[in-house]
């Protein structure tokens, strides 16, 4: 498809975008400024190896048309024989090719034109008009190519991308395959801000004043330009400039020009998880009155420090890092990035009380960091899962020697302006910690980070906590030590690692299936008990949702949190993991194909442990009782309660008190053993004799109807917006049927399409790309994406024997 960039619609869009967003002046200058074009539409795709796609004239009639981002693995069927193995999600990988034809305006012939890829998994190679641009093996890194020398201005051009994810296994978790992040086309003048060409720091921060330093790298490819003016303005959240600086520069034939600008702000609004106040710096380059370039840099003003005795401080106030680790997949959407899906996840975590994210174990999408800035999460930005020593056959160790310097540098350069990032992690459970090569390699990596950013500490996630055995620690160059698991040793760290700042970089690995309960709940178990140990699991491949089962290297959630909570020197912890993720289905073999570690299941439904953290990590009143109340007559049921902001909880069954209980010592929950009888279980929390909260669980009758609940009321008709619709199976009285597994079929019309279905069950082999899904323990999920039509969306859910339900979703203006 040809794209006419100079049509009227484009210039209307450009004028509005650049005047409102970038603050440009007259239209004539808008036409000459930087243009950033969404380049996701109108791609062709075909699985298999198709080198003929390099040629513009190739017949693509049997190729599929699609819009990026795209993950072809998530579209496949689960199969144990896939070379990705269940550890990689038991989904297909292989090779795929993408091609796109596009027209470049004739009057761009004096511009620089770049293509920017946020991430391609894996081994991407790119050609423009048959000319080879390069390869990037690392599937999580962002990169850019200069198209200018090879473009045909005023004519049709073609770009081809080969993605080779066939060497398997190359990961310990699901990766996805394809151009799974966003792509942009960027056009500049011949004097422009370089790719990732700004660096903002805040060397002095207080409530009264802040000093802001901005470094800019300008590229000069103009033949006859002598003098330019650089104007940078700090702009607040209301898009009002609060401080502006400008400089006149003599270019004198220089190819690279370094500019430094300094600002002082009075009474700055500081950034924190509670108040994520954001500014931006808008930079404009002028030749006389002609606007040459515009560039925006995010700015958040904060100061932080780690302390060997007291943990972590932000803006002078002590705080614990309440963190989770997150893999990059988005459940039923696979690896294909969507900012609305990420935002939903972060919103659920925020409500739990999470204030920190570890990007396990790779550089994240730019959208995640945009959201952590805006929503208020402290980020540990992690580069690698392996160095030179492999964990699986075809992982990054094969690329280490040639690519690690470039990949690490690119991560730092891309991400260092995000205020939410407060740590750089150079690796996870790296095997070089066990031999002397780890010393020199750690020194090299830390030096590389420090060359690009000295404002943040460098850390790593270690497993060996005996100093004499850990060569990465012995390098002596780490600013903060991260330790994975082994919570029982935390108390000894001040003696073992004298003067060091420490945190729990990964913890717990508790195992749970939402809505499934095995008793007795006070028996702690390890599944498996050792690396190859046998255990008595469940035939249906579930794990009890009481907090009493973990992997052998881990602990219960309560065990580790109690230690981190009481030890002041522990800066905080990152729970493994915030959400279930595809792949690594410990403790079970296939057909299990996704993890059991999450506090929240793959569909985004919280497990009960979510409320323990909410009771500990938030100030909001919490009272959560479980399990459900559908059992066999006379069965002895363990009833747990998580609560806060109260002295006691009283439990009632059908109006009869079963006693009052309170947490004792460092308890994090209370419990009762209750002989089951159908009816109503009720809990009441009280503070000083006054009721704080009441919660009820009612015995459900047979499934009778469907309830649909969207996570928003309206979507934008932009082809990108999502709405996540929770499907509940209820009895006639609207009570959730906690064991319902009805097959629910979906019909959709209007301005949306179904892009994923899920139910959170880790061993379901139902496809994610479908118009139906079985409920699991009473719930399933359907994900709808707008399809550009400006029409209300109608979703109908039906199931044999149940009353159907319809949900209408409006289109936002």
Short mmCIF file of N, CA, C and O in Angstrom, two decimals, residues 52 164 203 211 238 267 313 321 373 392 606 774:
data_model
loop_
_atom_site.label_atom_id
_atom_site.label_comp_id
_atom_site.label_asym_id
_atom_site.label_seq_id
_atom_site.Cartn_x
_atom_site.Cartn_y
_atom_site.Cartn_z
N UNK A 52 13.22 -14.02 -0.87
CA UNK A 52 12.77 -13.26 -2.03
C UNK A 52 12.09 -11.96 -1.63
O UNK A 52 11.92 -11.05 -2.46
N UNK A 164 14.37 -14.48 12.91
CA UNK A 164 14.76 -15.88 13.04
C UNK A 164 14.78 -16.29 14.51
O UNK A 164 15.75 -16.05 15.22
N UNK A 203 21.19 17.33 39.79
CA UNK A 203 22.24 17.21 40.82
C UNK A 203 21.86 17.79 42.17
O UNK A 203 22.41 17.36 43.19
N UNK A 211 18.15 21.98 40.72
CA UNK A 211 19.00 22.27 39.57
C UNK A 211 18.85 21.15 38.56
O UNK A 211 18.89 19.98 38.90
N UNK A 238 0.83 20.94 33.04
CA UNK A 238 -0.20 21.71 32.36
C UNK A 238 0.29 22.28 31.02
O UNK A 238 -0.36 23.14 30.44
N UNK A 267 10.60 25.83 44.00
CA UNK A 267 9.48 25.03 44.52
C UNK A 267 9.07 23.93 43.53
O UNK A 267 7.91 23.86 43.09
N UNK A 313 15.87 5.59 50.78
CA UNK A 313 15.25 6.88 51.03
C UNK A 313 14.93 7.54 49.70
O UNK A 313 15.74 7.55 48.77
N UNK A 321 10.92 -0.73 49.45
CA UNK A 321 10.55 -1.06 48.09
C UNK A 321 9.62 -2.26 48.13
O UNK A 321 10.02 -3.37 48.48
N UNK A 373 6.82 6.01 34.84
CA UNK A 373 7.01 7.44 35.12
C UNK A 373 5.69 8.08 35.54
O UNK A 373 5.61 8.82 36.54
N UNK A 392 20.56 -22.09 28.65
CA UNK A 392 19.97 -23.01 27.68
C UNK A 392 20.78 -22.92 26.39
O UNK A 392 21.58 -22.00 26.20
N UNK A 606 -6.75 -11.52 40.53
CA UNK A 606 -5.91 -11.71 41.72
C UNK A 606 -6.17 -13.05 42.41
O UNK A 606 -7.30 -13.50 42.52
N UNK A 774 -13.61 -21.72 28.01
CA UNK A 774 -14.21 -22.33 29.19
C UNK A 774 -13.90 -21.46 30.41
O UNK A 774 -12.81 -20.90 30.53
#
